[in-house]
Amino acid sequence: MGDGHVTIKLTSDEALVLSHWLEKLQMTDLSRMVDDPAVWAPVHRIAGTLDKALPGLFAPDYDQRLEAARRRLRPEE
């Protein structure tokens, strides 16, 4: 693969839900969840990119926006 870049496109809902999950992951003992330390660098890079791209991570309505995004992404039963 070399030094090329990979672009991943996410909807705003996907980005918000993934960002929240990555934040929780980073708050855990990553060595228990990720057995290869080489994986940590891309995990941190993705999380940082999402944090910069998403507006209002610390907004008072964050929890409501997160839950609404989760509802929209869950498969219908």
GROMACS .gro file of N, CA and C in nm:
model
  231
    1MET      N    1   0.081  -0.118   0.000
    1MET     CA    2   0.000   0.000   0.000
    1MET      C    3   0.087   0.126   0.000
    2GLY      N    4   0.202   0.120   0.059
    2GLY     CA    5   0.292   0.233   0.055
    2GLY      C    6   0.248   0.348   0.142
    3ASP      N    7   0.282   0.469   0.097
    3ASP     CA    8   0.250   0.589   0.173
    3ASP      C    9   0.125   0.659   0.122
    4GLY      N   10   0.044   0.592   0.043
    4GLY     CA   11  -0.078   0.653  -0.007
    4GLY      C   12  -0.177   0.679   0.105
    5HIS      N   13  -0.280   0.751   0.074
    5HIS     CA   14  -0.383   0.783   0.171
    5HIS      C   15  -0.511   0.708   0.136
    6VAL      N   16  -0.589   0.681   0.237
    6VAL     CA   17  -0.719   0.618   0.221
    6VAL      C   18  -0.824   0.717   0.269
    7THR      N   19  -0.926   0.737   0.191
    7THR     CA   20  -1.034   0.827   0.229
    7THR      C   21  -1.156   0.745   0.264
    8ILE      N   22  -1.214   0.775   0.378
    8ILE     CA   23  -1.336   0.709   0.422
    8ILE      C   24  -1.444   0.815   0.432
    9LYS      N   25  -1.556   0.792   0.370
    9LYS     CA   26  -1.667   0.886   0.376
    9LYS      C   27  -1.774   0.832   0.470
   10LEU      N   28  -1.818   0.916   0.562
   10LEU     CA   29  -1.921   0.880   0.658
   10LEU      C   30  -2.031   0.985   0.654
   11THR      N   31  -2.152   0.942   0.683
   11THR     CA   32  -2.258   1.041   0.703
   11THR      C   33  -2.232   1.109   0.836
   12SER      N   34  -2.300   1.220   0.860
   12SER     CA   35  -2.281   1.288   0.989
   12SER      C   36  -2.328   1.200   1.104
   13ASP      N   37  -2.433   1.121   1.083
   13ASP     CA   38  -2.479   1.028   1.186
   13ASP      C   39  -2.373   0.922   1.214
   14GLU      N   40  -2.318   0.865   1.108
   14GLU     CA   41  -2.214   0.763   1.127
   14GLU      C   42  -2.093   0.821   1.198
   15ALA      N   43  -2.053   0.940   1.159
   15ALA     CA   44  -1.937   1.004   1.221
   15ALA      C   45  -1.961   1.031   1.369
   16LEU      N   46  -2.079   1.078   1.404
   16LEU     CA   47  -2.109   1.109   1.543
   16LEU      C   48  -2.108   0.982   1.629
   17VAL      N   49  -2.173   0.877   1.581
   17VAL     CA   50  -2.180   0.751   1.657
   17VAL      C   51  -2.041   0.688   1.668
   18LEU      N   52  -1.966   0.688   1.559
   18LEU     CA   53  -1.831   0.631   1.562
   18LEU      C   54  -1.740   0.712   1.653
   19SER      N   55  -1.749   0.843   1.647
   19SER     CA   56  -1.668   0.929   1.732
   19SER      C   57  -1.693   0.900   1.879
   20HIS      N   58  -1.819   0.886   1.915
   20HIS     CA   59  -1.853   0.857   2.054
   20HIS      C   60  -1.796   0.722   2.098
   21TRP      N   61  -1.811   0.621   2.012
   21TRP     CA   62  -1.759   0.489   2.043
   21TRP      C   63  -1.607   0.489   2.057
   22LEU      N   64  -1.539   0.559   1.966
   22LEU     CA   65  -1.393   0.566   1.973
   22LEU      C   66  -1.348   0.637   2.100
   23GLU      N   67  -1.421   0.740   2.140
   23GLU     CA   68  -1.388   0.810   2.264
   23GLU      C   69  -1.397   0.714   2.382
   24LYS      N   70  -1.503   0.634   2.386
   24LYS     CA   71  -1.518   0.535   2.494
   24LYS      C   72  -1.406   0.432   2.488
   25LEU      N   73  -1.371   0.389   2.368
   25LEU     CA   74  -1.263   0.292   2.351
   25LEU      C   75  -1.132   0.347   2.404
   26GLN      N   76  -1.104   0.472   2.374
   26GLN     CA   77  -0.978   0.533   2.417
   26GLN      C   78  -0.973   0.553   2.568
   27MET      N   79  -1.088   0.557   2.633
   27MET     CA   80  -1.092   0.573   2.778
   27MET      C   81  -1.069   0.440   2.850
   28THR      N   82  -1.072   0.330   2.777
   28THR     CA   83  -1.049   0.199   2.836
   28THR      C   84  -0.899   0.168   2.830
   29ASP      N   85  -0.864   0.055   2.882
   29ASP     CA   86  -0.728   0.006   2.869
   29ASP      C   87  -0.715  -0.052   2.729
   30LEU      N   88  -0.662   0.028   2.637
   30LEU     CA   89  -0.655  -0.015   2.497
   30LEU      C   90  -0.579  -0.146   2.480
   31SER      N   91  -0.483  -0.172   2.566
   31SER     CA   92  -0.405  -0.295   2.551
   31SER      C   93  -0.491  -0.419   2.573
   32ARG      N   94  -0.601  -0.405   2.646
   32ARG     CA   95  -0.692  -0.519   2.663
   32ARG      C   96  -0.778  -0.539   2.539
   33MET      N   97  -0.815  -0.429   2.474
   33MET     CA   98  -0.905  -0.435   2.359
   33MET      C   99  -0.830  -0.457   2.227
   34VAL      N  100  -0.713  -0.399   2.217
   34VAL     CA  101  -0.636  -0.402   2.093
   34VAL      C  102  -0.502  -0.468   2.124
   35ASP      N  103  -0.481  -0.586   2.068
   35ASP     CA  104  -0.361  -0.662   2.103
   35ASP      C  105  -0.236  -0.620   2.027
   36ASP      N  106  -0.251  -0.531   1.930
   36ASP     CA  107  -0.136  -0.485   1.852
   36ASP      C  108  -0.123  -0.334   1.866
   37PRO      N  109  -0.019  -0.286   1.935
   37PRO     CA  110  -0.001  -0.142   1.953
   37PRO      C  111   0.006  -0.062   1.823
   38ALA      N  112   0.036  -0.127   1.712
   38ALA     CA  113   0.040  -0.056   1.584
   38ALA      C  114  -0.098  -0.004   1.546
   39VAL      N  115  -0.203  -0.062   1.601
   39VAL     CA  116  -0.340  -0.022   1.569
   39VAL      C  117  -0.376   0.108   1.640
   40TRP      N  118  -0.309   0.138   1.749
   40TRP     CA  119  -0.344   0.255   1.829
   40TRP      C  120  -0.328   0.385   1.751
   41ALA      N  121  -0.222   0.396   1.671
   41ALA     CA  122  -0.199   0.521   1.596
   41ALA      C  123  -0.316   0.553   1.503
   42PRO      N  124  -0.363   0.458   1.421
   42PRO     CA  125  -0.477   0.493   1.336
   42PRO      C  126  -0.605   0.516   1.415
   43VAL      N  127  -0.623   0.445   1.526
   43VAL     CA  128  -0.742   0.469   1.609
   43VAL      C  129  -0.741   0.613   1.660
   44HIS      N  130  -0.627   0.657   1.711
   44HIS     CA  131  -0.617   0.795   1.762
   44HIS      C  132  -0.633   0.897   1.648
   45ARG      N  133  -0.579   0.867   1.531
   45ARG     CA  134  -0.590   0.960   1.418
   45ARG      C  135  -0.736   0.974   1.374
   46ILE      N  136  -0.806   0.862   1.362
   46ILE     CA  137  -0.947   0.867   1.322
   46ILE      C  138  -1.028   0.944   1.426
   47ALA      N  139  -1.005   0.914   1.553
   47ALA     CA  140  -1.080   0.982   1.660
   47ALA      C  141  -1.052   1.132   1.656
   48GLY      N  142  -0.927   1.170   1.639
   48GLY     CA  143  -0.893   1.313   1.634
   48GLY      C  144  -0.954   1.383   1.514
   49THR      N  145  -0.953   1.317   1.400
   49THR     CA  146  -1.013   1.375   1.280
   49THR      C  147  -1.163   1.395   1.298
   50LEU      N  148  -1.230   1.296   1.357
   50LEU     CA  149  -1.373   1.309   1.381
   50LEU      C  150  -1.403   1.421   1.481
   51ASP      N  151  -1.322   1.430   1.585
   51ASP     CA  152  -1.343   1.536   1.685
   51ASP      C  153  -1.335   1.674   1.620
   52LYS      N  154  -1.241   1.692   1.530
   52LYS     CA  155  -1.225   1.822   1.463
   52LYS      C  156  -1.338   1.848   1.363
   53ALA      N  157  -1.388   1.743   1.301
   53ALA     CA  158  -1.487   1.759   1.195
   53ALA      C  159  -1.629   1.777   1.248
   54LEU      N  160  -1.655   1.727   1.368
   54LEU     CA  161  -1.791   1.731   1.421
   54LEU      C  162  -1.813   1.856   1.504
   55PRO      N  163  -1.915   1.932   1.470
   55PRO     CA  164  -1.944   2.051   1.550
   55PRO      C  165  -2.017   2.014   1.679
   56GLY      N  166  -1.989   2.087   1.783
   56GLY     CA  167  -2.069   2.078   1.904
   56GLY      C  168  -2.055   1.952   1.987
   57LEU      N  169  -1.933   1.897   1.995
   57LEU     CA  170  -1.916   1.778   2.079
   57LEU      C  171  -1.946   1.808   2.226
   58PHE      N  172  -1.932   1.932   2.265
   58PHE     CA  173  -1.956   1.969   2.404
   58PHE      C  174  -2.083   2.052   2.419
   59ALA      N  175  -2.167   2.050   2.318
   59ALA     CA  176  -2.293   2.125   2.322
   59ALA      C  177  -2.389   2.060   2.420
   60PRO      N  178  -2.477   2.139   2.480
   60PRO     CA  179  -2.571   2.083   2.577
   60PRO      C  180  -2.664   1.977   2.519
   61ASP      N  181  -2.688   1.980   2.388
   61ASP     CA  182  -2.779   1.882   2.327
   61ASP      C  183  -2.705   1.762   2.266
   62TYR      N  184  -2.579   1.745   2.302
   62TYR     CA  185  -2.497   1.636   2.245
   62TYR      C  186  -2.564   1.500   2.264
   63ASP      N  187  -2.609   1.470   2.386
   63ASP     CA  188  -2.670   1.340   2.413
   63ASP      C  189  -2.793   1.316   2.327
   64GLN      N  190  -2.874   1.419   2.308
   64GLN     CA  191  -2.994   1.405   2.225
   64GLN      C  192  -2.957   1.382   2.078
   65ARG      N  193  -2.857   1.456   2.030
   65ARG     CA  194  -2.814   1.437   1.891
   65ARG      C  195  -2.754   1.299   1.870
   66LEU      N  196  -2.677   1.251   1.968
   66LEU     CA  197  -2.617   1.119   1.959
   66LEU      C  198  -2.726   1.011   1.956
   67GLU      N  199  -2.823   1.021   2.044
   67GLU     CA  200  -2.929   0.921   2.047
   67GLU      C  201  -3.012   0.924   1.919
   68ALA      N  202  -3.038   1.043   1.866
   68ALA     CA  203  -3.114   1.053   1.740
   68ALA      C  204  -3.035   0.989   1.625
   69ALA      N  205  -2.904   1.010   1.622
   69ALA     CA  206  -2.820   0.949   1.518
   69ALA      C  207  -2.821   0.797   1.532
   70ARG      N  208  -2.812   0.748   1.654
   70ARG     CA  209  -2.818   0.603   1.677
   70ARG      C  210  -2.949   0.544   1.626
   71ARG      N  211  -3.059   0.611   1.657
   71ARG     CA  212  -3.191   0.561   1.611
   71ARG      C  213  -3.197   0.553   1.459
   72ARG      N  214  -3.144   0.657   1.393
   72ARG     CA  215  -3.150   0.658   1.246
   72ARG      C  216  -3.061   0.550   1.185
   73LEU      N  217  -2.954   0.511   1.254
   73LEU     CA  218  -2.862   0.413   1.199
   73LEU      C  219  -2.900   0.269   1.231
   74ARG      N  220  -2.980   0.249   1.333
   74ARG     CA  221  -3.018   0.111   1.368
   74ARG      C  222  -3.108   0.053   1.261
   75PRO      N  223  -3.084  -0.074   1.227
   75PRO     CA  224  -3.172  -0.136   1.127
   75PRO      C  225  -3.314  -0.145   1.181
   76GLU      N  226  -3.407  -0.127   1.092
   76GLU     CA  227  -3.548  -0.140   1.132
   76GLU      C  228  -3.579  -0.288   1.155
   77GLU      N  229  -3.659  -0.312   1.256
   77GLU     CA  230  -3.693  -0.452   1.288
   77GLU      C  231  -3.813  -0.499   1.211
   0.00000   0.00000   0.00000
